[in-house]
Amino acid sequence: MSTRVIIVEDEVPLLEATTYFLQQKGYQVAGFTEAEKALESFHLQPADLIILDWNLPGVMQGIDFLRELRAAQQTVPVIMVTGKTAKEEIIQGLEGGADDYLTKPFNPEELMARMRSVLRRTQQVASTPSKRIVYDQIVIDLDAHRVWVAQDEKQLSPKLFGMMKLLMLNPRRVFTRGQILDAVWGNENVGEKSVDVHACWLREILGDQGKHVVTVRGFGYRFGA
Ligand code: CA
């Protein structure tokens, strides 16, 4: 069965061009100019991926669409599209549960590369029975709480392990310091500096594999190239 994609985009020429491009590549595409209609359609027939324009003319904006989707426990991957390099929108989107983002104008080939990447990662997570993730020379066992680098076991504190797990479960996804704090420290009262300090330690422990813990200037961290 082909991958079903929902596109929400109010610029009709862009919607048509993207739809045509993806259909040519074998995707099944449903396009909408309003978020309300797209959400309705999604609940009737779920999609494998959603491409979401952030600024829409209707009452429901990209962020509202995403919130409703996540509130309904829908984990479908979402790639957000913003009008310009609007850093605040991007942070808001990533914190709202978007999996990746693109800024306009974008190259359709780049869109497709990102689609493949988020699809690969959601499918991987869904179909990994052993709960082990391998990336380059790093192996993490999520059940046993163990990490190896080039077959050499490394000792990680619970916080370091939590951070490693979050990043490795979501390769290429950018996390803000706030998101990492929420996920790893929960309600503990520590500042964002702790995230930077732990990222440093993590890199040190991972040795040359530490290069996969990437600082994304102005945003936070991601794992992998
Ligand atoms: Ca728009």
PDB file of C-alpha atoms in Angstrom, residues 2-3 21-28:
ATOM      1  CA  SER A   2       1.318   3.416  -0.815  1.00  0.00           C
ATOM      2  CA  THR A   3       2.071   5.985   1.851  1.00  0.00           C
ATOM      3  CA  PHE A  21       5.315  16.126  -7.227  1.00  0.00           C
ATOM      4  CA  LEU A  22       4.512  13.618  -4.480  1.00  0.00           C
ATOM      5  CA  GLN A  23       1.928  11.796  -6.589  1.00  0.00           C
ATOM      6  CA  GLN A  24       4.540  11.391  -9.320  1.00  0.00           C
ATOM      7  CA  LYS A  25       6.777   9.797  -6.687  1.00  0.00           C
ATOM      8  CA  GLY A  26       4.078   7.281  -5.795  1.00  0.00           C
ATOM      9  CA  TYR A  27       2.550   8.860  -2.702  1.00  0.00           C
ATOM     10  CA  GLN A  28      -1.170   9.009  -2.126  1.00  0.00           C
TER      11      GLN A  28
END
